[in-house]
């Protein structure tokens, strides 16, 4: 079965002489109702974050400043995306294994989530994840 690993999203970028303003509305630009926002900053190019899959959560990642890379896999297919533009989002469906790395020192990675935080929906062991995806 082909599993969607990700989808790139492009947000409206309103700019004038005062600067830029990017809009992402839940259920319109974001393909779910946003329940949670968190952001990752202060990481650098020696760090690998993520390394998990979520049973229920969908996410949209936006590097609102700086850049980072995301590698996504469903246990078979594997793709890497570079995030470096504030008006670009990376939609990640549930049950995709993700790793975020190569953070620039100024990286601020904004994450929009479809769920409230629930540690019990995280799969943090890759072998367990790969076995689930084989069945
Ligand atoms: P972690 O899952 O390791 O972050 P990431 O995989 O995105 O690098 O989470 C780091 C810590 O933050 C961990 O103690 C759990 C906590 N946390 C919350 O309490 N709520 C949240 O929404 C998230 C994403 C993490």
Coordinates of C-alpha atoms and ligand atoms in Angstrom, one line a residue:
X1 CA 0.0 0.0 0.0
X2 CA 1.3 3.5 -0.8
X3 CA 1.2 5.6 2.3
X4 CA 1.2 9.4 1.9
X5 CA 4.4 10.5 3.6
X6 CA 3.8 14.2 3.4
X7 CA 2.3 17.1 1.4
X8 CA 3.8 20.5 0.9
X9 CA 1.4 23.4 1.8
X10 CA 1.8 27.0 0.6
X11 CA 0.3 29.8 2.7
X12 CA -0.7 33.3 1.7
X13 CA 2.2 35.7 2.3
X14 CA 1.0 39.3 2.7
X15 CA 3.8 41.7 2.3
X16 CA 4.1 45.4 2.2
X17 CA 6.6 48.0 3.3
X18 CA 6.0 47.1 6.9
X19 CA 7.2 43.5 6.4
X20 CA 5.5 40.1 5.8
X21 CA 2.4 38.4 7.3
X22 CA 1.7 34.7 6.7
X23 CA -1.7 33.2 7.4
X24 CA -2.6 29.6 8.0
X25 CA -6.1 28.9 9.1
X26 CA -7.3 25.6 10.6
X27 CA -9.5 23.5 8.4
X28 CA -8.8 25.8 5.4
X29 CA -5.0 26.1 4.8
X30 CA -4.3 23.4 7.4
X31 CA -6.1 20.1 6.6
X32 CA -7.3 19.7 10.2
X33 CA -8.6 21.7 13.1
X34 CA -5.6 22.9 15.1
X35 CA -5.7 21.6 18.7
X36 CA -2.1 22.4 19.7
X37 CA 0.9 24.5 18.8
X38 CA 4.5 23.9 19.9
X39 CA 7.8 25.1 18.6
X40 CA 11.3 23.8 18.6
X41 CA 14.2 26.2 18.8
X42 CA 17.8 26.2 20.3
X43 CA 18.6 23.0 18.5
X44 CA 21.6 22.8 16.2
X45 CA 23.2 20.6 13.5
X46 CA 24.3 18.0 16.0
X47 CA 20.8 17.2 17.1
X48 CA 18.3 14.7 15.8
X49 CA 14.7 15.2 17.1
X50 CA 11.5 13.4 16.5
X51 CA 12.4 9.7 15.9
X52 CA 8.8 8.7 16.5
X53 CA 5.4 8.1 14.8
X54 CA 2.0 9.1 16.1
X55 CA -1.0 6.8 16.0
X56 CA -3.5 9.6 15.9
X57 CA -1.8 13.0 15.4
X58 CA -1.4 14.9 12.1
X59 CA 1.1 17.7 12.0
X60 CA 2.1 20.7 9.9
X61 CA 5.7 21.8 10.3
X62 CA 6.7 25.4 9.4
X63 CA 10.3 26.8 9.8
X64 CA 9.2 30.3 10.6
X65 CA 12.9 31.2 10.9
X66 CA 16.0 29.4 9.8
X67 CA 16.0 26.0 8.3
X68 CA 15.9 22.3 9.2
X69 CA 15.5 18.9 7.4
X70 CA 12.9 16.3 8.0
X71 CA 13.2 12.7 6.9
X72 CA 10.0 10.8 6.7
X73 CA 9.4 7.1 6.2
X74 CA 6.5 4.6 6.3
X75 CA 8.9 1.7 6.8
X76 CA 9.4 1.2 3.0
X77 CA 9.5 4.6 1.3
X78 CA 11.8 7.3 2.6
X79 CA 12.0 11.0 1.7
X80 CA 13.8 14.1 3.0
X81 CA 12.4 17.6 2.9
X82 CA 14.2 20.8 3.7
X83 CA 12.2 23.5 5.4
X84 CA 13.5 27.0 5.1
X85 CA 10.6 29.2 4.1
X86 CA 8.1 30.8 6.5
X87 CA 5.2 30.5 4.0
X88 CA 5.7 26.8 3.4
X89 CA 4.3 24.0 5.5
X90 CA 4.9 20.3 5.6
X91 CA 1.8 18.2 6.3
X92 CA 2.6 14.9 7.9
X93 CA -0.3 12.3 8.2
X94 CA -0.6 10.0 11.2
X95 CA 1.6 6.9 11.4
X96 CA 4.6 8.4 9.6
X97 CA 8.0 8.0 11.2
X98 CA 9.8 11.4 11.3
X99 CA 13.2 12.7 12.2
X100 CA 14.1 16.4 12.3
X101 CA 17.8 17.4 12.1
X102 CA 20.3 19.9 10.6
X103 CA 18.8 22.8 12.5
X104 CA 20.3 26.1 11.7
X105 CA 21.3 28.0 14.8
X106 CA 18.4 30.5 14.2
X107 CA 15.8 27.7 13.4
X108 CA 12.4 28.1 14.9
X109 CA 10.3 25.1 13.9
X110 CA 6.6 25.8 14.5
X111 CA 4.4 22.7 14.7
X112 CA 0.6 22.6 14.4
X113 CA -1.0 19.5 15.7
X114 CA -4.5 17.9 15.2
X115 CA -4.6 16.6 18.8
X116 CA -3.9 17.5 22.4
X117 CA -0.7 15.9 23.7
X118 CA -1.0 12.3 24.6
X119 CA 2.3 10.4 25.1
X120 CA 0.5 7.0 24.8
X121 CA -0.1 7.6 21.1
X122 CA 3.7 7.9 20.4
X123 CA 5.6 5.0 18.9
X124 CA 9.2 5.6 19.8
X125 CA 10.7 2.3 18.8
X126 CA 11.5 2.0 15.1
X127 CA 11.4 -1.8 15.0
X128 CA 8.0 -1.8 16.7
X129 CA 6.8 0.8 14.2
X130 CA 8.2 -1.1 11.2
X131 CA 6.5 -4.3 12.4
X132 CA 3.2 -2.5 12.7
X133 CA 3.5 -1.1 9.2
X134 CA 4.2 -4.6 7.8
X135 CA 0.9 -6.1 9.1
Ligands
LIG1 P1 9.7 15.1 22.3 O1 8.5 14.3 21.9 O2 10.9 14.4 22.7 O3 10.0 16.2 21.2 P2 10.4 16.0 19.6 O4 10.1 14.6 19.3 O5 9.4 16.9 18.9 O6 11.8 16.4 19.5 O7 9.2 16.0 23.5 C1 10.1 16.7 24.3 C2 9.4 16.9 25.7 O8 8.3 17.8 25.6 C3 8.9 15.6 26.3 O9 9.2 15.7 27.7 C4 7.4 15.7 26.1 C5 7.1 17.2 26.1 N1 6.0 17.5 25.2 C6 4.8 17.9 25.8 O10 4.6 18.0 27.0 N2 3.7 18.3 25.0 C7 3.9 18.3 23.6 O11 2.9 18.7 22.9 C8 5.1 17.9 23.0 C9 5.3 17.8 21.5 C10 6.1 17.5 23.9

